[in-house]
Coordinates of C-alpha atoms in Angstrom, one line a residue:
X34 CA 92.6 118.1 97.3
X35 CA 95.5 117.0 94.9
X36 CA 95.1 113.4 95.8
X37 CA 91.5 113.6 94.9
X38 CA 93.0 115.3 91.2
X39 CA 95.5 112.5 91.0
X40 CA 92.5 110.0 91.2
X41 CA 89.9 112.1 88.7
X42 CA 92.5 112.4 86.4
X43 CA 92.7 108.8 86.0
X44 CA 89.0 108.2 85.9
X45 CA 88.3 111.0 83.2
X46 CA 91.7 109.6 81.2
X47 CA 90.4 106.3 81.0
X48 CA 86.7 107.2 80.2
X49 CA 88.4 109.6 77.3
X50 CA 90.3 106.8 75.8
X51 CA 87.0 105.2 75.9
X52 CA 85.2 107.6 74.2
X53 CA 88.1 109.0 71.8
X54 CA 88.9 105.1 70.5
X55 CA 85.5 105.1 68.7
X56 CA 86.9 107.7 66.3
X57 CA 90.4 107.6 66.2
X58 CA 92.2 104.2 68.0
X59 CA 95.5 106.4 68.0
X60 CA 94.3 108.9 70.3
X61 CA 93.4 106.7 73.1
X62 CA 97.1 106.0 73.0
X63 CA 98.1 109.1 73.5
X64 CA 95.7 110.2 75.9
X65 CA 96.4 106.9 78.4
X66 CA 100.0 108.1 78.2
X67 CA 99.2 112.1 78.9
X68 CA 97.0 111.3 82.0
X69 CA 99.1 108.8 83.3
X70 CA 102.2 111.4 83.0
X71 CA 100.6 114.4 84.5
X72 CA 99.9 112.0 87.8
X73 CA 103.6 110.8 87.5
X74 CA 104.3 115.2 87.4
X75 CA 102.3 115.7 90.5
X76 CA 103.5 112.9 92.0
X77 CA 107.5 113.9 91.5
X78 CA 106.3 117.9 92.3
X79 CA 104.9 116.4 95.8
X80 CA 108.4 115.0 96.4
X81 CA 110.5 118.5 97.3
X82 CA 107.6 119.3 99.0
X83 CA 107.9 116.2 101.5
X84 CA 111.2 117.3 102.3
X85 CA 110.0 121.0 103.0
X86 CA 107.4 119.5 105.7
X87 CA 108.6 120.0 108.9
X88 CA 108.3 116.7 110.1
X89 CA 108.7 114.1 107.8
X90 CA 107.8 111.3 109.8
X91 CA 103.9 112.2 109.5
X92 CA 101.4 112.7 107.1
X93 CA 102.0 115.5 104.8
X94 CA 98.5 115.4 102.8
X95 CA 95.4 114.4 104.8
X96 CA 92.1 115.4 103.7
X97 CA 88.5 114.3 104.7
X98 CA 85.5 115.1 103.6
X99 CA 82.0 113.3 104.8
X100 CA 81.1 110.6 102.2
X101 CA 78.1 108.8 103.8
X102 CA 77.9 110.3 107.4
X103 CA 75.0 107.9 108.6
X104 CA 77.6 105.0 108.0
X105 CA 80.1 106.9 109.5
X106 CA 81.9 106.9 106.2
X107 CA 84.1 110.0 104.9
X108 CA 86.5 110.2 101.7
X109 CA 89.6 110.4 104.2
X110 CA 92.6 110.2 101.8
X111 CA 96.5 110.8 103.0
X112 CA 99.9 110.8 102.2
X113 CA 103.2 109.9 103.5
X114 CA 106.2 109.0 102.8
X115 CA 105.8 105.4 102.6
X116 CA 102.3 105.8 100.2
X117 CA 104.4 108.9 98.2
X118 CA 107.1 106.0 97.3
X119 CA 104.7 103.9 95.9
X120 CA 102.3 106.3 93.8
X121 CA 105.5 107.3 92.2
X122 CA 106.0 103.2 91.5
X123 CA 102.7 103.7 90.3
X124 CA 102.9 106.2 87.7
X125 CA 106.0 105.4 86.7
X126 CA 105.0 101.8 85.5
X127 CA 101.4 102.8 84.4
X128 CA 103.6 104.6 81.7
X129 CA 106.1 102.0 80.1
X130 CA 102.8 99.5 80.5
X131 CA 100.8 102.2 78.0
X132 CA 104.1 102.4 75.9
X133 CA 105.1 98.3 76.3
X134 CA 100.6 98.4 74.5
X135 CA 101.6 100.5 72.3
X136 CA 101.3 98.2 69.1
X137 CA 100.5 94.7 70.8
X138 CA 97.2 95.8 71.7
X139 CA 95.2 96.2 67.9
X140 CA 91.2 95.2 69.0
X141 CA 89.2 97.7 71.7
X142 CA 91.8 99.7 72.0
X143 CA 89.8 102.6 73.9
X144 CA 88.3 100.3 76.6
X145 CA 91.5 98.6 76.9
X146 CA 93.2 101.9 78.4
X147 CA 90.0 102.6 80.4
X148 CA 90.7 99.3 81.8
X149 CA 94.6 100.1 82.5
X150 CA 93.5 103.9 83.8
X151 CA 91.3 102.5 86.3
X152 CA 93.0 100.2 87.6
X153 CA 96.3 102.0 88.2
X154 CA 93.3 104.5 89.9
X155 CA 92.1 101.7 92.0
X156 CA 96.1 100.8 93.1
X157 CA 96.7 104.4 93.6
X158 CA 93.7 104.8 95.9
X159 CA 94.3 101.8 97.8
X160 CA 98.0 103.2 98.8
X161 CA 96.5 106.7 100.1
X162 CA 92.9 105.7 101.6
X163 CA 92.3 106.1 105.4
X164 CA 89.2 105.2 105.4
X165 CA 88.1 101.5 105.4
X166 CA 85.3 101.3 103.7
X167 CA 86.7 103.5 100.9
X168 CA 89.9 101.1 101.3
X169 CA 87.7 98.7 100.5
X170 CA 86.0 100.0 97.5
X171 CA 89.4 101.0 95.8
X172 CA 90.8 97.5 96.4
X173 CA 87.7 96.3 94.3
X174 CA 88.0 98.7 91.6
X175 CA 91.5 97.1 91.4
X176 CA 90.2 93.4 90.8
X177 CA 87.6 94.3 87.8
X178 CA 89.4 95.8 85.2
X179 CA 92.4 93.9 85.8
X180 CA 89.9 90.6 85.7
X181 CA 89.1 92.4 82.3
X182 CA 92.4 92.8 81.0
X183 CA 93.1 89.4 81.1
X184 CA 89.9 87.6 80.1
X185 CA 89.3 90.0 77.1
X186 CA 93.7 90.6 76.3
X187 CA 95.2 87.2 77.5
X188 CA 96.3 84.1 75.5
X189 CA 94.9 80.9 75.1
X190 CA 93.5 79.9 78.4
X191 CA 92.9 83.3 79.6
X192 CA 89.8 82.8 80.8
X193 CA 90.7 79.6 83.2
X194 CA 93.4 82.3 84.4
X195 CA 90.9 85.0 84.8
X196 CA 88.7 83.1 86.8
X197 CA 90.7 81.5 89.2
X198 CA 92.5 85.4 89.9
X199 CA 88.9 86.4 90.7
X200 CA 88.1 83.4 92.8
X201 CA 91.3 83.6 94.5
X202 CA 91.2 87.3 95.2
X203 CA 87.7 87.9 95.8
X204 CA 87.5 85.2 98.4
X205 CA 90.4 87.4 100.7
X206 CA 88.4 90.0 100.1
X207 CA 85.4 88.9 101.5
X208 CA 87.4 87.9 104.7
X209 CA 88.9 91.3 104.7
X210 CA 85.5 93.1 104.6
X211 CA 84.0 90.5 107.7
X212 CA 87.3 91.9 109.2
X213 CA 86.5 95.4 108.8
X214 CA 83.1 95.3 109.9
X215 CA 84.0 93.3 112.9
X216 CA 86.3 96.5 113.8
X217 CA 83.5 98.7 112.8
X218 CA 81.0 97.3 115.4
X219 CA 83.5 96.8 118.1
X220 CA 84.9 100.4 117.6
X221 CA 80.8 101.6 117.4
X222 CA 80.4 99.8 120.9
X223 CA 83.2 100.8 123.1
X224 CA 83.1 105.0 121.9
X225 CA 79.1 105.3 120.3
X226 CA 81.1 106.3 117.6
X227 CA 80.4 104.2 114.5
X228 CA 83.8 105.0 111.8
X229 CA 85.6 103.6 109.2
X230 CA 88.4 105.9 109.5
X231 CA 91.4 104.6 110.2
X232 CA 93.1 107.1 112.9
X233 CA 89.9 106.1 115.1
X234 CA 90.4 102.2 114.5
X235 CA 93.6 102.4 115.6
X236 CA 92.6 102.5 119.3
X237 CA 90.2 100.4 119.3
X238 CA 90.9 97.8 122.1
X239 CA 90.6 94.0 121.2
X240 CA 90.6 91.2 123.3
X241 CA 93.3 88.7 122.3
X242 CA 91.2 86.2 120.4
X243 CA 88.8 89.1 118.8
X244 CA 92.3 90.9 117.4
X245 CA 94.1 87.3 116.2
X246 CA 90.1 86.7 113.9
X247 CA 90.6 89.9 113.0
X248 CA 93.6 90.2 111.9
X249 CA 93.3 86.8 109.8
X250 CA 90.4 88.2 108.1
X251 CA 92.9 91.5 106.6
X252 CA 96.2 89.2 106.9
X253 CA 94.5 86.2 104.4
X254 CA 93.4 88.7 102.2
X255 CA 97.0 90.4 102.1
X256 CA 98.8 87.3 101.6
X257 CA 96.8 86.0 98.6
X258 CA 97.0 89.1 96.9
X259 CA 101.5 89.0 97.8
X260 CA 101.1 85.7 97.2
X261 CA 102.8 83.7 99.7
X262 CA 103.0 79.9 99.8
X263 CA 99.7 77.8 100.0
X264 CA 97.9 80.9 98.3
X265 CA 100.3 81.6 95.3
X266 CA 98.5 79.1 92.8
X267 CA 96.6 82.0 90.6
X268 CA 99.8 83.7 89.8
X269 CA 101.4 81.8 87.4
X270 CA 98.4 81.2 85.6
X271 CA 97.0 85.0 85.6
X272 CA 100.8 85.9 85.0
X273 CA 101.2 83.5 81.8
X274 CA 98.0 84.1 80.4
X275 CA 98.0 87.8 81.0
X276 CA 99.0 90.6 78.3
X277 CA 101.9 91.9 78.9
X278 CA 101.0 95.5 80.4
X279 CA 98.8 93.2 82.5
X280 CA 101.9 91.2 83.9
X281 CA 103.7 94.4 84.4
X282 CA 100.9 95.7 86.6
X283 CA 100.1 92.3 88.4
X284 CA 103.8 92.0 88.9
X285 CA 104.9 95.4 89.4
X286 CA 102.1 96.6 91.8
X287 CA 99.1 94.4 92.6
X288 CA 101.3 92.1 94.2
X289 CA 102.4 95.4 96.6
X290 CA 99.3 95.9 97.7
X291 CA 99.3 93.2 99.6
X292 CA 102.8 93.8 100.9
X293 CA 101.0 97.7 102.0
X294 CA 98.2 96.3 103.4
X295 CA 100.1 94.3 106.0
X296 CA 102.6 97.1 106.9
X297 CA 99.7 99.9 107.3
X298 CA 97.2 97.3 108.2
X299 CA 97.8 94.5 110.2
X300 CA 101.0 95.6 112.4
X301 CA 99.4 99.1 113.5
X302 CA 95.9 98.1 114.7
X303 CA 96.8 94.6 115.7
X304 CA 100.3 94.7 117.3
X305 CA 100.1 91.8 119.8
X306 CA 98.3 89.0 117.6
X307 CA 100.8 90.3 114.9
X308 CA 103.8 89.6 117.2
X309 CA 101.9 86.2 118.1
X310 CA 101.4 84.7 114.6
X311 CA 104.9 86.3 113.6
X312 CA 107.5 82.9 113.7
X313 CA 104.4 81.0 111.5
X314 CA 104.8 83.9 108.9
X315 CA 108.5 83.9 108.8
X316 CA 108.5 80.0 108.2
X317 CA 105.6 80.3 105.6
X318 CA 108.0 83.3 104.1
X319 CA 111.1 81.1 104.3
X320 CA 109.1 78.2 102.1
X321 CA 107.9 81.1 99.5
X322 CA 111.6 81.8 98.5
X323 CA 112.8 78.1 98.6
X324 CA 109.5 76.7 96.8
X325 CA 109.0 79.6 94.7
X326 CA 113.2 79.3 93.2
X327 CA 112.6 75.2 93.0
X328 CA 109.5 75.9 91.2
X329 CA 111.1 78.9 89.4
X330 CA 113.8 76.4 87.8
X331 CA 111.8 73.8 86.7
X332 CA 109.5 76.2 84.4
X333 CA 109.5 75.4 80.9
X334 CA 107.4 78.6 79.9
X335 CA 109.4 81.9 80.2
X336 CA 106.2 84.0 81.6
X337 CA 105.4 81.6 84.6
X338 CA 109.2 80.8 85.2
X339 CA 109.2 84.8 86.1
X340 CA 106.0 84.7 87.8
X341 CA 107.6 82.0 90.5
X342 CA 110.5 84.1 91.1
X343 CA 107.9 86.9 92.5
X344 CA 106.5 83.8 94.8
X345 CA 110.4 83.7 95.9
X346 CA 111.0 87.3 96.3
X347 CA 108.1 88.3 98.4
X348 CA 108.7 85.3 100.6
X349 CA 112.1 87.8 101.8
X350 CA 109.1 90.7 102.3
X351 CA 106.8 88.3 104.6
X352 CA 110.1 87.6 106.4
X353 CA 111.4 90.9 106.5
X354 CA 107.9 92.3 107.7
X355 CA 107.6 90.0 110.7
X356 CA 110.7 90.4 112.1
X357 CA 110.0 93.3 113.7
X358 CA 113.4 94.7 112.7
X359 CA 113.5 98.9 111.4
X360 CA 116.7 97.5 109.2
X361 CA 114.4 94.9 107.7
X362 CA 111.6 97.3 106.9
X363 CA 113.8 99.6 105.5
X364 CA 114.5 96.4 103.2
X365 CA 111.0 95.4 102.9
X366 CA 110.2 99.2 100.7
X367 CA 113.5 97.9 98.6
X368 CA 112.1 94.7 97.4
X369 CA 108.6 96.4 97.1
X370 CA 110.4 98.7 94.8
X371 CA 113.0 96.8 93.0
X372 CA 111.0 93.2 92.9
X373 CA 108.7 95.4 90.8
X374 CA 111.1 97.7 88.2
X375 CA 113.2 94.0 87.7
X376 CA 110.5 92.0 87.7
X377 CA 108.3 94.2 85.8
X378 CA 111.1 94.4 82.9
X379 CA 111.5 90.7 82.4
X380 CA 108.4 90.3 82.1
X381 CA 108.0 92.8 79.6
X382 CA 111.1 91.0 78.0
X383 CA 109.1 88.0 77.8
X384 CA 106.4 89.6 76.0
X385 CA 109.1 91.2 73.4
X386 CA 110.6 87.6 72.9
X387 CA 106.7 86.1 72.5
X388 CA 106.0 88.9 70.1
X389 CA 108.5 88.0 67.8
X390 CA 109.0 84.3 68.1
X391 CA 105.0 83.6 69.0
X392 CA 105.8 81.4 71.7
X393 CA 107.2 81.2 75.4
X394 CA 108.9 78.1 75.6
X395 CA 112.1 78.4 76.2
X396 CA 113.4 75.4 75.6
X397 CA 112.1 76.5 71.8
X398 CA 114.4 79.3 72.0
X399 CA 118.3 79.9 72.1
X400 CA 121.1 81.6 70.7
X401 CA 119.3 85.0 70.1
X402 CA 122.3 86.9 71.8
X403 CA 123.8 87.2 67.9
X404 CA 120.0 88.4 66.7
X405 CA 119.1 90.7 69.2
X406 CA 122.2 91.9 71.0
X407 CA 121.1 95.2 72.8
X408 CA 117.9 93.0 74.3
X409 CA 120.3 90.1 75.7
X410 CA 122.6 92.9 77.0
X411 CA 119.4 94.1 78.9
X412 CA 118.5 91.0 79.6
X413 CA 121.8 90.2 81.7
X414 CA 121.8 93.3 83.7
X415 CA 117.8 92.1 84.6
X416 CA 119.0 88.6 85.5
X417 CA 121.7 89.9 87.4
X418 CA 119.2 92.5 89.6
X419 CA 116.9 89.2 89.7
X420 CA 119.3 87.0 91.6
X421 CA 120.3 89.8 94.0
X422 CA 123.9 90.8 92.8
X423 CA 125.6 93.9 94.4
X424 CA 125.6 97.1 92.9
X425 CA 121.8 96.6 91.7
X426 CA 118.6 97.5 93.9
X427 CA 117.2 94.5 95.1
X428 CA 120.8 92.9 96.8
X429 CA 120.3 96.2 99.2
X430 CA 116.6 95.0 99.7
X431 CA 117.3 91.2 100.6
X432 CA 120.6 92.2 101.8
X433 CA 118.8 94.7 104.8
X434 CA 116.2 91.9 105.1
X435 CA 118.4 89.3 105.9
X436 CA 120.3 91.3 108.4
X437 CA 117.5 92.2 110.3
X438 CA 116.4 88.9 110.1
X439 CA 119.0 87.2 111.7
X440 CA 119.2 89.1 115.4
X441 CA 115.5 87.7 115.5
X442 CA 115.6 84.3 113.7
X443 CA 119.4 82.9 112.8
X444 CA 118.4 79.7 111.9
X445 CA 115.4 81.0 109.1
X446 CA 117.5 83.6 108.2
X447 CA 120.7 81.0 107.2
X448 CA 117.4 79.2 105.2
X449 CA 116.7 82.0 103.6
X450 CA 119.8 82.5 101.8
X451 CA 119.6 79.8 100.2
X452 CA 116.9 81.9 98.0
X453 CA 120.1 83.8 97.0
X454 CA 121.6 80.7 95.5
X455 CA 118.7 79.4 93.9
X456 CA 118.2 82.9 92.4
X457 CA 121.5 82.9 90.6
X458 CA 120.5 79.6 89.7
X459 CA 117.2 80.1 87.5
X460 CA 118.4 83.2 86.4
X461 CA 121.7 81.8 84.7
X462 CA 119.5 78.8 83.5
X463 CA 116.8 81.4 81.9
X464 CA 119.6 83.7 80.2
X465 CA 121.6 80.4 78.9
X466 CA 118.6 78.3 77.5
X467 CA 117.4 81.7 75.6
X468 CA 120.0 83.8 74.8
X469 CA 123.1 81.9 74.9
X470 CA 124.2 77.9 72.8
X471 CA 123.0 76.9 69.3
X472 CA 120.4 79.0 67.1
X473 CA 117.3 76.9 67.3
X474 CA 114.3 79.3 66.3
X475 CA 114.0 79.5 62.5
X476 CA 111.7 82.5 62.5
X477 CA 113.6 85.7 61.7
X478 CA 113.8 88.3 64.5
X479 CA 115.0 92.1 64.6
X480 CA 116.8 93.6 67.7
X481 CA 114.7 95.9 69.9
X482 CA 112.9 99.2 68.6
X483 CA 113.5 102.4 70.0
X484 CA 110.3 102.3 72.2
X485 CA 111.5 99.3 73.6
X486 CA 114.9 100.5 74.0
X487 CA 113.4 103.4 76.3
X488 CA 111.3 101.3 78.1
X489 CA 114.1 98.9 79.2
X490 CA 116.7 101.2 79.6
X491 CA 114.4 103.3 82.3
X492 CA 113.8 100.2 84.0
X493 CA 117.2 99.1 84.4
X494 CA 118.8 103.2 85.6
X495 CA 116.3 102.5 87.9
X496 CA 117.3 99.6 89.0
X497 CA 121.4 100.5 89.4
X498 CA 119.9 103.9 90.7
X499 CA 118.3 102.5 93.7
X500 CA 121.5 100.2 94.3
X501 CA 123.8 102.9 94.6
X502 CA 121.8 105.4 96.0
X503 CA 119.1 104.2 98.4
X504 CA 119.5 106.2 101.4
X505 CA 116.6 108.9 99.9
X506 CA 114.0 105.8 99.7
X507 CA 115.4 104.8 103.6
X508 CA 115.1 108.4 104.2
X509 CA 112.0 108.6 103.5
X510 CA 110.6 105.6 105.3
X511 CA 112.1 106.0 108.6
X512 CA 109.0 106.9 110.1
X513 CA 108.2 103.4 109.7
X514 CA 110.0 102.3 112.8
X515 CA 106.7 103.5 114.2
X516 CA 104.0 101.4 113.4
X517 CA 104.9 98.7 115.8
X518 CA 105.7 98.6 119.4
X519 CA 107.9 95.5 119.0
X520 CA 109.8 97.5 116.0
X521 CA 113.6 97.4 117.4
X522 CA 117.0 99.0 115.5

């Protein structure tokens, strides 16, 4: 039952911080980062003993228990090495977003950190739930207290942002419930066996045009939360508008569930309308990293300049995803993991930068490589992961992606490079117009504190970790050559 613990922990935590803020706003603080740690613990404990299993291409945890049995609904949670990976992306960002709230957050502090507890509980129990309906539920719990976080901690027009990341997200969801309901009934018809869980799904057999409806319903929902191109529009707004832990956790791991929920998802239980719709994806993947870098470079405001370059850099996991390829899934988990550490630390950058010179416009900025010398030192290593360059983590991700791309797609793949280019484009353009040239703000600024310091410097070990060392995280994926009959070397 340790995933169940890893869940409660984060449900009592945040109700603590809650209840301890109305006396004592410091302790909430320090509870938030205790709770979130012990998970992080477990999660790292759970590690040696994946690689004790005997076969670590199956689920090591996997525990049920009967939720609602005249539903056919059960608490069915599991682990494997693909949903291990990510609880320990989890954790280890829940923490540097309680430490990056640390000071910036002065007003409700208690029922901020419920708000941040339960949604990294609501993430957590979307990457380990086999059953639907609970699925479901924790992919809800998700949206509210995030919705919270930025309408009650976001900037000026936080509550346009908030709605419209509501609105967006809640109508996916919606499709994605008709979806699993419509697998429900069919599943109910064909066995007498009415079940959410997701083992029994699997084989349920779909007529071609039942399983391509289907699979829109889950595949619509994914994609909006990813985003990919025409769905992307709430990001930059929930992104600029957003507090800074928020943008970490929208960044960092929101945007991966939608990334999960088409690899566990939609390839297993639809294979054939999956390997149908798959050229439309790659081409609407292909657009995401061209639009997303043109857009990226034309940004004026630091926040939703980063939050474009996440449109481009999940474009190369919708193309990486549908081509079928185990090299390009192996690259896929890469950019799931390194898209969130660097992208995750720029944008906590840009709330450093905004806390000191109280705005985000960049072109309002400059020169504050002489002020603040060990942040534009970070900064450079961050831009460098961003546009993809060797050595870092996320030039193995793209780098796997576009070679398993090409023995399926040449042409797309050559298109996709281009991302690459653009990349180093908006990244040299961001690091010159705010760190480099002239001193243009006026307003005093001091270098980074030490909390800072250890929040940026575990992003970026991470980061050069994971480039020079990845074969534990392909290790530990393999078994992801699996999910898909059309999955080739």
């Amino acid at each position: 039952m340790i995933l169940i613990w890893m869940l409660c922990i984060l449900l009592a935590g945040g109700i603590l911080c809650w209840l301890a803020a109305q006396r004592q706003p410091l302790l909430a603080r320090w509870i938030a980062l205790i709770t979130v740690s012990a998970d992080l613990l477990i999660a790292c404990w759970l590690f040696p003993v994946y690689q004790a299993f005997p076969d670590n291409s199956s689920w090591f945890i996997n525990y049920q228990a009967n939720w609602i049995p005249a539903l056919g609904v059960s608490f069915h949670v599991a682990l494997d090495g693909f949903s291990h990976i990510l609880l320990l992306l989890t954790y280890f960002l829940g923490i540097l977003a309680v430490l990056c709230s640390w000071k910036e957050v002065r007003e409700r502090t208690g029922f901020y950190f419920f708000n941040l507890l339960w949604t990294l509980a609501g993430i957590s129990g979307v990457f380990i739930a086999m059953d639907l309906f609970l699925f479901y539920f924790c992919w809800e719990i998700m949206l509210i207290p995030m919705f919270l976080l930025i309408i009650l901690w976001g900037d000026v027009r936080r509550h346009y942002a908030a709605y419209k990341f509501f609105l967006f997200t809640q109508a996916g969801s919606l499709l994605m419930l008709l979806a699993i309901l419509a697998l429900y009934f069919i599943h109910g018809q064909q066995t007498g066996n009415y079940t959410f869980d997701y083992f029994a799904l699997l084989q349920t057999a779909l007529t071609p045009s039942t399983a391509m409806w289907t699979m829109l319903g889950f595949l619509i929902a994914f994609v909006i939360k990813l985003p990919a191109v025409p769905f992307h529009n709430w990001l930059p707004d929930a992104h600029g508008e957003a507090p800074t832990a928020g943008s970490l956790l929208l960044a960092g791991l929101l945007l991966k569930t939608g990334a999960y929920g088409i690899i566990r998802f939609v390839l297993p239980i639809f294979p054939q309308a999956a390997a149908d719709i798959a050229p439309w994806m790659i081409l609407i993947g292909v657009a995401g990293i061209i639009y997303g870098a043109l857009l990226a470079f034309s940004q004026t405001d630091l926040k939703r300049l980063i939050a474009y370059t996440s449109v481009s850099h999940m474009g190369f996991v919708l193309v990486g995803v549908f081509s079928f390829s185990s090299i390009a899934m192996q690259g896929v988990v890469m950019q799931i993991l390194t898209h969130g550490l660097s992208t995750g630390a720029l944008f906590l950058m840009a709330g450093m930068l905004k806390e000191r010179l109280h705005t985000r416009d960049i072109t309002k900025m400059g020169g504050l490589w002489t002020s603040m010398p060990r942040l534009g030192g970070m900064a450079i290593l961050l831009t460098m992961a961003s546009a993809g360059l060797p050595a870092l983590g996320n030039f193995i991700a793209e780098f796997f992606i576009l070679l398993g791309t090409f023995s399926n797609n040449p042409v797309l793949s050559i298109i996709a490079t281009l991302g690459l280019i653009l990349s180093a484009v908006y990244s040299l353009r961001m690091m010159q117009k705010v760190f480099m040239g002239p001193l243009i703000s006026t307003v005093p600024v001091v270098d980074l504190s030490a909390r800072e310091l250890i929040i940026l410097t575990a992003l970026s070990i991470s980061i050069v970790v994971l480039g020079l060392f990845p074969q534990p995280v392909i290790d530990t994926v393999h078994h992801l050559s699996t999910i898909h009959p059309l999955l080739h070397e």
